[in-house]
Coordinates of C-alpha atoms in Angstrom, one line a residue:
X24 CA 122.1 -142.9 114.2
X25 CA 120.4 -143.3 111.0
X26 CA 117.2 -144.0 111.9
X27 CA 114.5 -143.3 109.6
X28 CA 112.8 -140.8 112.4
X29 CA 115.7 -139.0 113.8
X30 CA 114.7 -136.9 117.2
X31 CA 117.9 -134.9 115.6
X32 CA 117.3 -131.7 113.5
X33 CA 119.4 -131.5 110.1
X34 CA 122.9 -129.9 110.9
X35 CA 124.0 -128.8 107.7
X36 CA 121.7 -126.1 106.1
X37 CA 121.2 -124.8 102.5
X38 CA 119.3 -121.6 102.1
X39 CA 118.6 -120.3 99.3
X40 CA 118.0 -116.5 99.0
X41 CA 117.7 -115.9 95.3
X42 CA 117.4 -117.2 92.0
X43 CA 119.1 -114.0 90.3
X44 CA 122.0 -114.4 89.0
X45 CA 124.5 -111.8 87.1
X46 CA 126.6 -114.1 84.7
X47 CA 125.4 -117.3 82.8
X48 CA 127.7 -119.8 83.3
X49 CA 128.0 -122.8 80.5
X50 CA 127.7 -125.6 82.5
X51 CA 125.2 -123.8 85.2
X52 CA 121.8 -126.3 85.7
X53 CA 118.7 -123.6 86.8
X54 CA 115.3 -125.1 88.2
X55 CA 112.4 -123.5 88.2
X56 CA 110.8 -122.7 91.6
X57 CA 107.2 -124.7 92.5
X58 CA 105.5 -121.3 93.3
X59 CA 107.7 -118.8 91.1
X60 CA 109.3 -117.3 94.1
X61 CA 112.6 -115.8 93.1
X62 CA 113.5 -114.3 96.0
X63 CA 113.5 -115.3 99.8
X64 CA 111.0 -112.9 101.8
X65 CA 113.4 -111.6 104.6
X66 CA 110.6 -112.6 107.3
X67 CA 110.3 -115.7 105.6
X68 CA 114.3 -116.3 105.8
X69 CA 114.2 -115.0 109.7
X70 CA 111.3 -117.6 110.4
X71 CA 113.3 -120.3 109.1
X72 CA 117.1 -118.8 111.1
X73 CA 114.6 -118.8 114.2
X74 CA 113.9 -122.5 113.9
X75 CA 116.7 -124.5 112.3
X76 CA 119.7 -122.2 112.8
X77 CA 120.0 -123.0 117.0
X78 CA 120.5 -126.8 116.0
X79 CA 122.5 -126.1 112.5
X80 CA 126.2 -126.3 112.4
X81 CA 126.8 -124.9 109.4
X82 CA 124.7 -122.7 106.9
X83 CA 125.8 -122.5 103.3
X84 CA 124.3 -119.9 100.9
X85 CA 125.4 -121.4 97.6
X86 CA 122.5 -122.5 95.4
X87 CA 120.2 -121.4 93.3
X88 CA 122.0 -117.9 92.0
X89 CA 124.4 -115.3 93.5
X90 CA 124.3 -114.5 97.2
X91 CA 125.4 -111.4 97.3
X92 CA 122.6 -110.0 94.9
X93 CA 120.2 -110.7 97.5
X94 CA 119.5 -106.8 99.0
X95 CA 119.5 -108.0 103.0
X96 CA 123.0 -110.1 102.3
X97 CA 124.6 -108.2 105.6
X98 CA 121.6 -109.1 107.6
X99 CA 121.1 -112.2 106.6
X100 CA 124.6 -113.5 107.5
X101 CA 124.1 -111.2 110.9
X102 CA 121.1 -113.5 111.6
X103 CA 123.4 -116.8 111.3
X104 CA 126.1 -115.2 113.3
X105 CA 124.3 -114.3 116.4
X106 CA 123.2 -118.5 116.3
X107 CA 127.1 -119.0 116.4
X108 CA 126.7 -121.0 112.7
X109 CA 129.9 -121.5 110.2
X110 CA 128.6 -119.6 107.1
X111 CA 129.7 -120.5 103.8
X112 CA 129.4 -118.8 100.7
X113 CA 130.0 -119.7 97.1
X114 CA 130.3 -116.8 94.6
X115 CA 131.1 -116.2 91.3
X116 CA 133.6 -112.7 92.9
X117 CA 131.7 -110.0 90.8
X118 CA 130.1 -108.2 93.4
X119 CA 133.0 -108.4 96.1
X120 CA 133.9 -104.6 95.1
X121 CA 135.3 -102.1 97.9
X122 CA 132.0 -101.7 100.0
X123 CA 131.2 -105.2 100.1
X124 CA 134.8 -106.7 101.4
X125 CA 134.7 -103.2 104.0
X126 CA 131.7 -104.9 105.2
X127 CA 132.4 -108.5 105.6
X128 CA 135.8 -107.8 107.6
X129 CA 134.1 -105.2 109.9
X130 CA 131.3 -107.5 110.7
X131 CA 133.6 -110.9 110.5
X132 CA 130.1 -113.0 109.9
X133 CA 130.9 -114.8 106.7
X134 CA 133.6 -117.5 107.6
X135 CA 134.6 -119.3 103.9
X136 CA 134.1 -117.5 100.8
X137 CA 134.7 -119.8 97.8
X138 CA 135.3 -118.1 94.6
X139 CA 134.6 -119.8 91.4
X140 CA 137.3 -118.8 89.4
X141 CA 137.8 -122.2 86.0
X142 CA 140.6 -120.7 84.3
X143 CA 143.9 -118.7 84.8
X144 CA 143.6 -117.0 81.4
X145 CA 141.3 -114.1 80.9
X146 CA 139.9 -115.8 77.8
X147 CA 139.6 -119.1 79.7
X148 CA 137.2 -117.6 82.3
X149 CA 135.2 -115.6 80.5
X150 CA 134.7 -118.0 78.3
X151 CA 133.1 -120.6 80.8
X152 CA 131.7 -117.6 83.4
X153 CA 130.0 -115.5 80.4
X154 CA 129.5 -111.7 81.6
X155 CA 132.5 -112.2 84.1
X156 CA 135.2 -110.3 84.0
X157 CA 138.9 -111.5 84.8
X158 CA 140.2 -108.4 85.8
X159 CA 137.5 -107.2 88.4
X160 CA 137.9 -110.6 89.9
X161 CA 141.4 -110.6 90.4
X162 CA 141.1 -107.1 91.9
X163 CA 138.4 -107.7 94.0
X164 CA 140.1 -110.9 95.9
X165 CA 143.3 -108.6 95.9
X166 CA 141.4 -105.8 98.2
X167 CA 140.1 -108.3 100.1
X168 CA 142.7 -109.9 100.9
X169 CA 145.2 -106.7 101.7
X170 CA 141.7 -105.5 104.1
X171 CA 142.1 -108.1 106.0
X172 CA 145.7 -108.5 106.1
X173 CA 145.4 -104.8 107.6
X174 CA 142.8 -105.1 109.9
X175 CA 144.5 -108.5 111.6
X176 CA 140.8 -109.9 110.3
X177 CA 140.3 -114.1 110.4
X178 CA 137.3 -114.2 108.2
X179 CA 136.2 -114.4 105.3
X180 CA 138.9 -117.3 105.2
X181 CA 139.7 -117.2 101.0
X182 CA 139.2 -120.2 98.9
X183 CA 138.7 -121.1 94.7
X184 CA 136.4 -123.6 93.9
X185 CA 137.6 -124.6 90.1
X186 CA 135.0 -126.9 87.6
X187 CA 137.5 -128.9 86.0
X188 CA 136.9 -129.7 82.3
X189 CA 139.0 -130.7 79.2
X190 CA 138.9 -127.5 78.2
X191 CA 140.7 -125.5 81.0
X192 CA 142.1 -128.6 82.9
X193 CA 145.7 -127.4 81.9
X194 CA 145.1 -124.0 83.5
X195 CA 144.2 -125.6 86.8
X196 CA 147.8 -126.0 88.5
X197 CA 148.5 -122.2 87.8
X198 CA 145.3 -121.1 89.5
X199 CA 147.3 -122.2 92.5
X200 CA 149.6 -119.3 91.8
X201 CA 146.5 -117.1 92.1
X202 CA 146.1 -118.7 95.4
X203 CA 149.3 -117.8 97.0
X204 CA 149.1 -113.9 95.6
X205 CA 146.2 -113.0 97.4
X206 CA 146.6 -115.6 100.6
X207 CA 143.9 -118.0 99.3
X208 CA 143.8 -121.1 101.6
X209 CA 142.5 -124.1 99.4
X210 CA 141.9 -124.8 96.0
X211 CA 139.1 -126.7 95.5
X212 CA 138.7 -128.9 92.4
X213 CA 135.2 -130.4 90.7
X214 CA 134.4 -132.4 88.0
X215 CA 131.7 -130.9 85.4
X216 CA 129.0 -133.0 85.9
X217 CA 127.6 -132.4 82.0
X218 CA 123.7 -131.6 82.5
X219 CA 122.7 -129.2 79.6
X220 CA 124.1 -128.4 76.1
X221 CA 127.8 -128.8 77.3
X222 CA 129.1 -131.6 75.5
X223 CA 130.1 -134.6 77.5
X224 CA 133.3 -135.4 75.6
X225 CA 134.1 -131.8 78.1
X226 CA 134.2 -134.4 80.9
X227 CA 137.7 -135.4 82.5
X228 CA 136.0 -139.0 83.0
X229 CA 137.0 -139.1 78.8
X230 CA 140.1 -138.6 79.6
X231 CA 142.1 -140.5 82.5
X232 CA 145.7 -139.9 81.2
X233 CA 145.1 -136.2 81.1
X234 CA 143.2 -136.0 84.3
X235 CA 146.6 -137.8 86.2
X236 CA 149.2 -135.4 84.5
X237 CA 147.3 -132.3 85.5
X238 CA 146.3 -133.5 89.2
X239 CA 150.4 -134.6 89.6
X240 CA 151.5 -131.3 88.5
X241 CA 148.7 -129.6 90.8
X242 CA 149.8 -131.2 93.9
X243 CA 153.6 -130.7 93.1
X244 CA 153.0 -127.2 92.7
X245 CA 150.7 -126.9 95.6
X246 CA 152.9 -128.2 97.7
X247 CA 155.6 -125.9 96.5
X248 CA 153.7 -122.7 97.0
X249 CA 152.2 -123.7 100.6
X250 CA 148.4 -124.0 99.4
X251 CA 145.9 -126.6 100.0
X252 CA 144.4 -128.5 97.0
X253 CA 141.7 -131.1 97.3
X254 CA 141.7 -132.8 94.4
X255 CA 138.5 -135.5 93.4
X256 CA 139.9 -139.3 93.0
X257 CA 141.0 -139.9 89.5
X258 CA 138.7 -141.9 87.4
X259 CA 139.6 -144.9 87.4
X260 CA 140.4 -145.4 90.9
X261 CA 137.1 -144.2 92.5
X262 CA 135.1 -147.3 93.3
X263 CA 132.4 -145.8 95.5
X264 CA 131.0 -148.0 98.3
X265 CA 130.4 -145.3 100.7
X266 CA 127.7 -144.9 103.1
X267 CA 125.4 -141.5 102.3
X268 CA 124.2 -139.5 105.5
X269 CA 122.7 -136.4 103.8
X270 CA 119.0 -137.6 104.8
X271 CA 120.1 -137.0 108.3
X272 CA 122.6 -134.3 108.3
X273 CA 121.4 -131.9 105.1
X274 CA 118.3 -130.2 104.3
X275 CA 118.0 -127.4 101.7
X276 CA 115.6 -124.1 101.8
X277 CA 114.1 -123.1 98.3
X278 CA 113.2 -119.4 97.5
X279 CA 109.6 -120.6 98.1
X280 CA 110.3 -122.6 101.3
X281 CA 110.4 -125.5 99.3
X282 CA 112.6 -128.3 101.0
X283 CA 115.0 -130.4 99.4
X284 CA 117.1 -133.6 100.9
X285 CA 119.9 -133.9 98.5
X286 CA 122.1 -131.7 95.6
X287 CA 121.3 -134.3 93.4
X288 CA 117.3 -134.1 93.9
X289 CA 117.2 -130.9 91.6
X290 CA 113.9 -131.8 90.2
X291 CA 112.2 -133.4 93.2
X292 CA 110.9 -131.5 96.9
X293 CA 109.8 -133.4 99.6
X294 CA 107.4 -130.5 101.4
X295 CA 107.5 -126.9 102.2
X296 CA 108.7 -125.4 105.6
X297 CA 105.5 -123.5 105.6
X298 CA 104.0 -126.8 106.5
X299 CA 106.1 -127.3 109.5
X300 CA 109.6 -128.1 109.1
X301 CA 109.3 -131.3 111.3
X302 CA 106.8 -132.4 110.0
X303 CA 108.5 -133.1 106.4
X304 CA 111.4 -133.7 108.5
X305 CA 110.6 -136.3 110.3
X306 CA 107.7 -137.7 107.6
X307 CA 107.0 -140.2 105.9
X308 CA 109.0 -139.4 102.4
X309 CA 112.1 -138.2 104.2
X310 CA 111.9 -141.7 106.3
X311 CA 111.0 -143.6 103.2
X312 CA 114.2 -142.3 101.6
X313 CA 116.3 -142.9 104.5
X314 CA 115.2 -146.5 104.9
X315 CA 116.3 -146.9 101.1
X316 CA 118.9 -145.0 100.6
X317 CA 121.4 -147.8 100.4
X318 CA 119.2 -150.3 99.2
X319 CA 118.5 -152.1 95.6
X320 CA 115.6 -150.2 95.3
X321 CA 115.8 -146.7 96.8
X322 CA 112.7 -144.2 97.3
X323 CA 114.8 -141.7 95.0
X324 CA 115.7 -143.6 92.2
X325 CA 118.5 -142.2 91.7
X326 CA 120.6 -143.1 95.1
X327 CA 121.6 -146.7 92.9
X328 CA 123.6 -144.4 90.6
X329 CA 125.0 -141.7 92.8
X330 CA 128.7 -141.4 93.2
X331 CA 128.4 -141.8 97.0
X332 CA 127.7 -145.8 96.0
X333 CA 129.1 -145.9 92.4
X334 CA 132.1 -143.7 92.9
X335 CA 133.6 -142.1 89.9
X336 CA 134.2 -145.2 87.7
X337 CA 131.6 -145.0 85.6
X338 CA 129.7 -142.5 82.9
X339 CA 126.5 -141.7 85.1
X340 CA 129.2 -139.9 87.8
X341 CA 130.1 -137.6 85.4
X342 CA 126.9 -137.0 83.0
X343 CA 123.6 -136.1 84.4
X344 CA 121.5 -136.4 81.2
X345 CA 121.9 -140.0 81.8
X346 CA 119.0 -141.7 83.9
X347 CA 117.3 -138.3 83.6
X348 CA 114.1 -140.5 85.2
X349 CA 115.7 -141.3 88.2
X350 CA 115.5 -137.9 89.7
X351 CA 112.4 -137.8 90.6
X352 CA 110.4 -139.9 92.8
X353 CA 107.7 -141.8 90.9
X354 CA 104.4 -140.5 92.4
X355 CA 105.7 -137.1 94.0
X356 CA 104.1 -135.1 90.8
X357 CA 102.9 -132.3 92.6
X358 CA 106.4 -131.8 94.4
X359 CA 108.0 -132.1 91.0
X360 CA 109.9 -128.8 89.5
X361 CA 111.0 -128.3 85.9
X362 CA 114.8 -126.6 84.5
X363 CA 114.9 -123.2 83.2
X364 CA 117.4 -121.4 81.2
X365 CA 119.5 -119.1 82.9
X366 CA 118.1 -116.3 81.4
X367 CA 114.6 -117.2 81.7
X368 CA 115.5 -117.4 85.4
X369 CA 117.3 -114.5 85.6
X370 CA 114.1 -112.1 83.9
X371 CA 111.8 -114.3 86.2
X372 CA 113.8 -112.9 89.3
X373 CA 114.5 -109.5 88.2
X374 CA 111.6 -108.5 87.6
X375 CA 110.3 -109.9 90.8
X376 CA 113.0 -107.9 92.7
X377 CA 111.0 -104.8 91.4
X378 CA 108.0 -105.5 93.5
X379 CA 110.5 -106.0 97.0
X380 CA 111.2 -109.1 98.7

């Protein structure tokens, strides 16, 4: 109803249980956590399923690093299955060996699993998913898929989520050929959003022509081999003017209980759980946000450049080191959180993971 104090809780949930990580993508963006917790505490993860999973809809584990290096992975999508919660995971496909995929179509508790897969060429993916390997990939989604196909399993329902760049935007349309080999329902395609060392003349907003032949030949195809492809609006013909409703529907769960409203708030928390989740909730930065959010002069700066409003027209869509002050609230210091480096993240988290979570 957007209201700045809903009586609702937030429907849409993003836990994160780890900031561990085993490949180091080029494009991947890596924040540091306020406390240096790398890892969720399972009690810590079972607190927060107890309150906010009865009233969540869906729970996606898909930030931070890679789900399925978190040790209680079974029994933490166990926990959102007994609420009756769609789970979604997003995965880079590495660790979906022969065990793992035995395990999620026995216990049928993990309903999407979106693999990012940005090239159909062995040297095209490993190229942009450095320490992946092409093959294993491939072979993992094939034993899924035939596991399931003999077991009469529903879930994990199969999808490929696909970072489209200049670099590998020609390879996209055949990825779809991927699809329909191992029963993969959608192909879901993303524009890098440039926010490191990546250059920006990567970005597909550079190049409109080449964006509109590769997105034709895409849906052609798709259509042709029976697969689903959601493809973003072409720059160009993106002119925004939507209304957000994250502040009332979306809340994300740091390592460290951390909470934050919005993808786009990588820098900025609002509270921690461990304060009581209602009470960030339902407080006064959460309803300062949501009274601003489409206004001239938003508590988050950067809600007057997001796409939501903007669309996909313009540069700051495309290229986060632009506005770089917008996103973080002016004031909010203390619930302000630096990047990292993948690696440094990943040695922060491993050696964490030695002393238990």
């Amino acid at each position: 109803m957007r209201v700045p104090k809903p009586t609702t809780m937030p429907v849409s949930l993003d836990i994160v249980l780890t900031k561990a990580c085993n490949l180091k993508c080029v494009f991947c963006i890596s924040y540091s956590s306020l406390k240096g917790v790398q890892w969720m505490p399972f009690d810590f993860y079972q607190e927060v399923a107890r309150q906010l999973f009865p009233t969540a809809h869906t729970v996606n584990f898909c930030s931070g690093g890679e789900p399925f290096l978190y040790p209680k992975f079974r029994e933490a999508l166990k926990l959102a299955q007994e609420n009756r919660t769609q789970t979604i995971v997003v995965s880079n496909g590495m660790l979906i060996n022969r065990k793992t995929a035995e395990w999620l179509v026995e216990s049928q508790s993990l309903h999407n699993l979106r693999i990012s897969f940005d090239g159909s060429t062995k040297q095209t993916l490993e190229r942009i998913r450095v320490g992946a390997s092409y093959e294993s990939i491939l072979a993992n989604m094939e034993y899924l898929d035939r596991l399931k196909r003999e077991n009469g399993a529903v879930y994990p329902r199969l999808g490929i989520r696909y970072v489209i760049m200049k670099s590998n935007a020609d390879e996209m349309p055949a990825v779809l050929d991927v699809c329909a080999r191992y029963n993969v329902e959608k192909l879901d395609v993303v524009y890098l959003n440039t926010a490191n060392d990546v250059e920006f003349s990567e970005s597909l907003y550079r190049h409109p022509e080449h964006a509109a032949r590769v997105f034709a030949e895409a849906k052609r195809r798709g259509k042709e081999l029976g697969v689903r492809v959601n493809l973003p609006a072409l720059p160009g013909q993106d002119g925004g003017g939507g209304r957000c409703y994250k502040p009332w529907q979306f809340c994300q769960i740091d390592t460290d209980g951390a909470i934050r409203f919005c993808y786009k708030a990588w820098c900025q928390r609002l509270g921690f759980f461990q304060e009581g989740f209602e009470s960030v909730w339902r407080g006064e930065h959460y309803q300062r946000i949501r009274r601003t959010v489409e206004s001239a002069s938003p508590y988050f700066p950067y809600c007057r450049y997001c796409s939501v409003h903007r669309g996909g027209n313009w540069e700051g869509s495309h290229n986060c080191n632009l506005h770089a002050d917008a996103y973080v609230i002016p004031g909010l210091d203390s619930l302000q959180t630096p990047f990292n480096q993948r690696r440094e993240e990943n040695i922060r988290s491993f050696k964490q993971s030695r002393t238990g979570i």
